[in-house]
Structure formats: structure tokens, C-alpha cells
Tab-separated table of C-alpha atoms and ligand atoms in Angstrom:
chain	number	residue	atom	x	y	z
A	5	MET	CA	-12.776	46.326	4.849
A	6	LYS	CA	-12.986	43.623	7.460
A	7	ILE	CA	-12.993	40.135	5.918
A	8	LEU	CA	-14.388	37.348	8.104
A	9	ILE	CA	-14.242	33.764	6.807
A	10	PHE	CA	-16.452	31.095	8.410
A	11	PRO	CA	-16.387	27.320	7.945
A	12	ASP	CA	-19.911	27.160	6.505
A	13	ALA	CA	-22.898	29.231	5.423
A	14	GLN	CA	-24.875	28.599	8.590
A	15	THR	CA	-22.097	29.912	10.840
A	16	ALA	CA	-21.625	32.997	8.641
A	17	SER	CA	-25.391	33.640	8.638
A	18	LEU	CA	-25.705	33.277	12.417
A	19	GLU	CA	-22.838	35.699	12.925
A	20	THR	CA	-24.514	38.189	10.576
A	21	ALA	CA	-27.733	37.934	12.606
A	22	ARG	CA	-25.781	38.283	15.851
A	23	ARG	CA	-24.204	41.504	14.611
A	24	ILE	CA	-27.601	42.919	13.675
A	25	MET	CA	-28.903	42.008	17.157
A	26	THR	CA	-25.911	43.678	18.792
A	27	ARG	CA	-26.486	46.870	16.803
A	28	VAL	CA	-30.164	46.950	17.750
A	29	ALA	CA	-29.335	46.228	21.405
A	30	THR	CA	-27.002	49.233	21.546
A	31	MET	CA	-29.299	51.389	19.412
A	32	PRO	CA	-32.953	50.365	19.872
A	33	LYS	CA	-34.163	52.959	17.354
A	34	ALA	CA	-31.697	51.893	14.672
A	35	VAL	CA	-32.563	52.395	11.018
A	36	LEU	CA	-31.734	49.109	9.308
A	37	GLY	CA	-31.186	48.674	5.580
A	38	LEU	CA	-32.396	45.209	4.601
A	39	ALA	CA	-31.748	42.829	1.722
A	40	THR	CA	-33.619	39.955	0.093
A	41	GLY	CA	-32.491	36.775	-1.713
A	42	GLY	CA	-31.840	33.185	-0.701
A	43	THR	CA	-28.676	34.110	1.227
A	44	MET	CA	-30.667	36.190	3.716
A	45	GLU	CA	-33.176	33.496	4.636
A	46	PRO	CA	-31.066	31.870	7.409
A	47	VAL	CA	-30.265	35.356	8.761
A	48	TYR	CA	-33.964	36.174	9.048
A	49	THR	CA	-34.675	32.746	10.562
A	50	ALA	CA	-32.146	33.594	13.283
A	51	LEU	CA	-33.706	37.041	13.840
A	52	ARG	CA	-37.140	35.436	14.188
A	53	SER	CA	-35.749	33.106	16.881
A	54	ALA	CA	-34.163	36.068	18.631
A	55	PHE	CA	-37.531	37.835	18.600
A	56	ALA	CA	-39.174	34.772	20.178
A	57	GLN	CA	-36.802	35.160	23.119
A	58	HIS	CA	-36.703	38.970	23.278
A	59	PRO	CA	-40.039	40.213	21.902
A	60	MET	CA	-39.265	43.868	22.637
A	61	ALA	CA	-35.812	43.853	21.009
A	62	PHE	CA	-37.021	45.105	17.621
A	63	SER	CA	-39.918	47.292	18.718
A	64	GLY	CA	-38.126	50.585	17.966
A	65	ILE	CA	-36.436	49.846	14.632
A	66	THR	CA	-37.195	51.358	11.242
A	67	THR	CA	-36.300	49.458	8.063
A	68	PHE	CA	-35.577	50.349	4.444
A	69	ASN	CA	-35.174	47.593	1.878
A	70	LEU	CA	-32.719	47.895	-0.964
A	71	ASP	CA	-35.021	47.295	-3.877
A	72	GLU	CA	-38.256	46.100	-5.461
A	73	TYR	CA	-39.257	44.787	-8.891
A	74	ILE	CA	-41.063	47.273	-11.111
A	75	GLY	CA	-44.564	46.135	-12.022
A	76	LEU	CA	-45.185	43.916	-9.007
A	77	HIS	CA	-47.919	44.875	-6.572
A	78	PRO	CA	-46.878	44.513	-2.889
A	79	ASP	CA	-49.240	41.533	-2.640
A	80	HIS	CA	-47.577	39.663	-5.511
A	81	PRO	CA	-46.036	36.532	-3.926
A	82	GLN	CA	-42.644	37.168	-5.585
A	83	SER	CA	-42.500	40.851	-4.654
A	84	TYR	CA	-39.869	41.804	-2.120
A	85	HIS	CA	-42.726	43.259	-0.037
A	86	CYS	CA	-44.090	39.725	0.304
A	87	TYR	CA	-40.640	38.226	0.860
A	88	MET	CA	-40.041	40.583	3.786
A	89	LYS	CA	-43.476	40.009	5.278
A	90	LYS	CA	-42.994	36.258	5.081
A	91	HIS	CA	-39.412	36.058	6.340
A	92	LEU	CA	-39.286	38.884	8.881
A	93	PHE	CA	-41.881	41.605	9.263
A	94	ALA	CA	-44.885	39.477	10.281
A	95	ALA	CA	-42.915	37.545	12.905
A	96	LEU	CA	-41.288	40.677	14.352
A	97	GLN	CA	-44.683	42.421	14.455
A	98	LEU	CA	-43.190	45.562	12.927
A	99	PRO	CA	-45.626	48.399	12.218
A	100	VAL	CA	-46.059	48.761	8.444
A	101	ALA	CA	-45.366	52.505	8.689
A	102	ARG	CA	-41.809	51.784	9.842
A	103	THR	CA	-40.987	49.133	7.207
A	104	HIS	CA	-40.139	50.752	3.885
A	105	LEU	CA	-39.685	49.293	0.418
A	106	PRO	CA	-39.914	51.097	-2.914
A	107	ARG	CA	-43.353	50.620	-4.502
A	108	GLY	CA	-42.821	48.572	-7.652
A	109	ASP	CA	-46.369	49.355	-8.764
A	110	ALA	CA	-45.970	53.150	-8.470
A	111	PRO	CA	-47.399	54.930	-11.534
A	112	ASP	CA	-44.244	57.065	-11.804
A	113	PRO	CA	-41.177	54.982	-10.835
A	114	ASP	CA	-38.840	57.988	-11.170
A	115	ALA	CA	-40.895	59.986	-8.677
A	116	GLU	CA	-41.111	56.917	-6.431
A	117	SER	CA	-37.313	56.601	-6.493
A	118	ALA	CA	-36.900	60.253	-5.462
A	119	ARG	CA	-39.535	59.841	-2.730
A	120	TYR	CA	-37.714	56.767	-1.377
A	121	GLU	CA	-34.337	58.480	-1.331
A	122	ASP	CA	-35.912	61.385	0.562
A	123	ALA	CA	-37.641	59.059	3.053
A	124	ILE	CA	-34.241	57.580	3.967
A	125	LEU	CA	-32.896	61.082	4.574
A	126	GLN	CA	-35.943	62.056	6.642
A	127	ALA	CA	-35.376	58.973	8.831
A	128	GLY	CA	-31.848	60.218	9.558
A	129	GLY	CA	-30.031	57.832	7.198
A	130	ILE	CA	-29.269	54.143	7.544
A	131	ASP	CA	-27.345	53.010	10.613
A	132	LEU	CA	-26.646	49.451	9.492
A	133	GLN	CA	-27.034	48.225	5.920
A	134	LEU	CA	-27.285	44.484	5.251
A	135	LEU	CA	-26.220	43.363	1.754
A	136	GLY	CA	-26.136	40.185	-0.285
A	137	LEU	CA	-24.055	39.832	-3.441
A	138	GLY	CA	-25.084	38.995	-6.987
A	139	ALA	CA	-22.944	36.439	-8.843
A	140	ASN	CA	-22.014	39.294	-11.208
A	141	GLY	CA	-20.971	41.547	-8.320
A	142	HIS	CA	-24.209	43.518	-7.991
A	143	ILE	CA	-25.433	44.961	-4.692
A	144	GLY	CA	-29.124	45.786	-4.396
A	145	PHE	CA	-29.966	45.736	-8.092
A	146	ASN	CA	-26.990	47.896	-9.069
A	147	GLU	CA	-25.787	45.913	-12.049
A	148	PRO	CA	-22.264	46.171	-13.523
A	149	THR	CA	-21.585	49.668	-14.967
A	150	SER	CA	-23.861	51.315	-12.370
A	151	SER	CA	-22.443	54.666	-11.344
A	152	LEU	CA	-20.525	54.352	-8.100
A	153	THR	CA	-22.240	57.549	-6.891
A	154	SER	CA	-25.772	56.571	-8.022
A	155	ARG	CA	-28.868	57.241	-5.933
A	156	THR	CA	-32.192	55.360	-5.796
A	157	ARG	CA	-33.451	54.908	-9.363
A	158	ILE	CA	-34.730	52.512	-12.001
A	159	LYS	CA	-32.307	49.843	-13.198
A	160	THR	CA	-32.652	47.312	-15.996
A	161	LEU	CA	-31.512	43.876	-14.851
A	162	THR	CA	-28.953	41.820	-16.746
A	163	ARG	CA	-30.062	38.569	-18.352
A	164	SER	CA	-27.955	36.639	-15.847
A	165	THR	CA	-29.713	38.326	-12.886
A	166	VAL	CA	-33.162	37.672	-14.398
A	167	ALA	CA	-32.132	34.023	-14.948
A	168	ALA	CA	-30.758	33.704	-11.383
A	169	ASN	CA	-33.972	35.094	-9.871
A	170	ALA	CA	-36.261	33.022	-12.136
A	171	ARG	CA	-36.044	30.198	-9.574
A	172	PHE	CA	-38.404	32.147	-7.314
A	173	PHE	CA	-41.088	32.491	-10.038
A	174	SER	CA	-43.313	29.798	-11.511
A	175	GLU	CA	-42.549	28.615	-15.059
A	176	ASP	CA	-45.394	30.450	-16.750
A	177	GLU	CA	-44.617	33.729	-14.975
A	178	ARG	CA	-42.667	36.570	-16.550
A	179	VAL	CA	-39.681	37.512	-14.377
A	180	PRO	CA	-39.456	41.318	-14.102
A	181	ASP	CA	-36.417	42.812	-15.808
A	182	THR	CA	-36.511	46.262	-14.201
A	183	ALA	CA	-36.373	47.332	-10.569
A	184	ILE	CA	-36.169	50.359	-8.313
A	185	THR	CA	-32.972	50.082	-6.279
A	186	MET	CA	-31.057	52.190	-3.804
A	187	GLY	CA	-28.009	53.509	-5.624
A	188	ILE	CA	-24.422	52.676	-4.774
A	189	GLY	CA	-24.026	56.191	-3.373
A	190	THR	CA	-27.130	55.641	-1.230
A	191	ILE	CA	-25.666	52.377	0.103
A	192	LEU	CA	-22.282	53.968	0.805
A	193	ASP	CA	-24.000	56.626	2.947
A	194	ALA	CA	-24.965	53.943	5.503
A	195	LYS	CA	-22.958	54.326	8.680
A	196	GLN	CA	-22.080	50.634	8.813
A	197	ILE	CA	-22.328	47.842	6.220
A	198	LEU	CA	-22.529	44.051	6.584
A	199	LEU	CA	-22.286	42.011	3.377
A	200	LEU	CA	-22.974	38.278	3.527
A	201	ALA	CA	-21.986	36.021	0.611
A	202	THR	CA	-22.115	32.231	0.764
A	203	GLY	CA	-21.641	29.375	-1.690
A	204	ALA	CA	-19.274	28.677	-4.575
A	205	ALA	CA	-21.423	30.628	-7.070
A	206	LYS	CA	-20.264	33.840	-5.360
A	207	LYS	CA	-16.512	33.138	-5.225
A	208	ASP	CA	-15.615	35.133	-8.334
A	209	ALA	CA	-17.664	38.162	-7.258
A	210	VAL	CA	-16.229	37.965	-3.717
A	211	ALA	CA	-12.644	38.012	-5.021
A	212	LYS	CA	-13.364	40.944	-7.366
A	213	MET	CA	-15.200	42.887	-4.645
A	214	ILE	CA	-12.364	42.549	-2.134
A	215	GLU	CA	-9.192	42.256	-4.196
A	216	GLY	CA	-10.140	43.569	-7.623
A	217	PRO	CA	-9.830	47.173	-8.751
A	218	LEU	CA	-12.448	49.710	-7.663
A	219	SER	CA	-14.649	49.519	-10.732
A	220	ALA	CA	-18.240	49.942	-11.878
A	221	ALA	CA	-17.715	46.567	-13.589
A	222	CYS	CA	-18.007	45.073	-10.091
A	223	PRO	CA	-20.458	47.324	-8.185
A	224	ALA	CA	-19.639	45.683	-4.837
A	225	SER	CA	-16.016	46.849	-5.171
A	226	ALA	CA	-17.406	50.268	-4.153
A	227	LEU	CA	-17.421	48.927	-0.585
A	228	GLN	CA	-13.636	49.381	-0.660
A	229	LEU	CA	-14.447	53.081	-0.175
A	230	HIS	CA	-16.486	52.517	2.984
A	231	ARG	CA	-14.826	52.932	6.378
A	232	HIS	CA	-17.018	50.447	8.239
A	233	ALA	CA	-17.736	47.591	5.844
A	234	THR	CA	-17.574	44.004	7.105
A	235	ILE	CA	-17.689	41.116	4.631
A	236	LEU	CA	-18.823	37.744	5.990
A	237	VAL	CA	-18.194	34.737	3.741
A	238	ASP	CA	-18.131	30.963	4.037
A	239	GLU	CA	-15.277	28.716	2.832
A	240	ALA	CA	-16.885	28.154	-0.558
A	241	ALA	CA	-17.271	31.859	-1.321
A	242	ALA	CA	-13.717	32.565	-0.083
A	243	THR	CA	-12.035	30.078	-2.446
A	244	ASP	CA	-10.580	32.629	-4.901
A	245	LEU	CA	-9.236	35.099	-2.319
A	246	LYS	CA	-5.484	35.487	-2.802
A	247	LEU	CA	-4.834	37.138	0.574
A	248	ARG	CA	-6.901	34.619	2.482
A	249	VAL	CA	-4.077	33.672	4.862
A	250	TYR	CA	-3.791	37.336	5.843
A	251	TYR	CA	-7.533	37.681	6.531
A	252	GLU	CA	-7.473	34.519	8.622
A	253	THR	CA	-4.437	35.718	10.535
A	254	VAL	CA	-6.160	38.977	11.436
A	255	HIS	CA	-9.533	37.325	12.143
A	256	PRO	CA	-9.015	33.614	12.916
A	257	SER	CA	-12.257	31.655	12.291
A	258	GLY	CA	-14.066	34.930	11.697
A	259	ALA	CA	-13.223	36.315	15.159
A	260	ASP	CA	-13.339	40.093	15.446
A	261	LYS	CA	-10.181	41.329	17.132
B	15	GLP	C1	-31.079	39.872	-5.887
B	15	GLP	C2	-31.197	40.999	-4.866
B	15	GLP	C3	-29.892	41.238	-4.152
B	15	GLP	C4	-29.315	39.925	-3.653
B	15	GLP	C5	-29.019	39.039	-4.837
B	15	GLP	C6	-28.405	37.698	-4.457
B	15	GLP	O1	-30.647	40.278	-7.125
B	15	GLP	N1	-31.647	42.215	-5.449
B	15	GLP	O2	-30.102	42.137	-3.069
B	15	GLP	O3	-28.135	40.154	-2.924
B	15	GLP	O4	-30.256	38.793	-5.496
B	15	GLP	O5	-29.410	36.780	-4.169
B	15	GLP	P1	-29.186	35.357	-3.543
B	15	GLP	O6	-28.886	35.576	-2.119
B	15	GLP	O7	-30.496	34.651	-3.745
B	15	GLP	O8	-28.058	34.726	-4.275
């Protein structure tokens, strides 16, 4: 694992976007795994600016998102389909056929999960997977106790995850408590992984992911098994890291040596 610590969230987010741009520049037909959540918004803002300057940069990419709420139609404003359209896909003018998310409104979510897993395989697998981090250590919607070898499937969300995501829904709306998510095994199959975590609310999960035992109790700790996983954090999210001095010695100010 490569641990890069940045002075603030904006710097960490810009560096995440820069790394995505670099991957796409060297591999114009890259298959990108994408994430949602508040943490990703500045990353997507930076990618939209990059597109404004290099309109052809993203024309060959294919994308697969991590997850989608069960029961939400792609046009529902809080669906991850809508999130992606709003924050990235519309601005990058990506053809719908090359932007993939699980269908939360599929009549048979199990079959939809299997179809999604197969679509990733058919595309040749994910070259670069972008991840956020839940405050309880989840990646995608793989909640604590998820099998570390799991594939795309239905997951029930914890109360704390439902509560954390309620901020995106209006008060009278029911927040979905099930989702289709890539499994931890699916995520680990990506050739390269970038995880971005910012803010003090993530400090406990960041410490467990990096320095805790490999455990289904902290799904993100599975990244310890990956050979090309880079973790980008800001000061606030890095607070509880015991080996922080070591990480900063190897990568001063987040520099990649
Ligand atoms: C959701 C998403 C995750 C995301 C997490 C953190 O649960 N399924 O992919 O990483 O939220 O979200 P935020 O960045 O808003 O804290």
C-alpha cells in the first residue's frame, strides 16, 4: 500500500484527479471503476475542468460504477445514475453505452448482479478503480462482515450508512437500505486502486484500513492484499495513523518517489 498524506482535502482530491488523467493519457481506452459520495465531488469537478481543456481525453474510456441503491429508477434524483450524470457523464459527453452502473430498479436484483459482474469481465476487467471510504470502513456498499472474496451482489446497508447517506435525500423520502454493489473480490481484481478519504469522520476507518488487521470487520482492510493500491488522505483523515512519520518520510507531502 502506498500512503500519501496531503495538507488538505482539496490537494488530495486534485492529486486523485491528476492520477486518473495520467492513467487515461497513457491508456486512452482505460476501463475506469468509479465511486460516488461527497468525497468524490471535487475529484469530478477537476475532471470536468480537464475535459474543458482536453475534450478528446476521455473519448475512449469505459466506466463501471461500484454500486446503486435497490428500488431507485435511474432517473431518481438520488440514484447514483443521476449523481454520475450530474457530476461527470454529461460534462464528459460519454456515450451511455460505455457508462455502466447496476440497475437498482431491475426486477431480479440477483440476476442483475450476475449480469454486471459478467459485463466487467467482458470489458476486460477494471484498469483503475476509484474508491471512497465509509466511516465504518466500507468500500462500495460492502458493509462490515462482507466476505473478502465477495462478488457483485445485494447488500443490506447498516443503520449508520443509511443515516450517513440520508443527507442526500429530502426529509419525507425513505432512504434505501439495500443496494447492488461490486464485491470486495470484484474490487480487488482491478489492476490498480486509488482510495481517497478526507475529513476527520474517516480517521478511524483510515487507521483500521491501513494499520489494523486484515478483517471483514473493516472491509477496506482488504486493500492490504492488493499490489497496486494507493491511499490518498488529508491531514484530518490521517490523524490516527501510528506510522505516519514513516509514510511522510517515504512520500513527503504526498510526493510519489
Ligand atoms: C457511500 C458509497 C461509497 C462511498 C461512501 C462515502 O456509502 N456507496 O462508495 O465511498 O458512501 O461517502 P462520502 O464520500 O459521502 O463520505
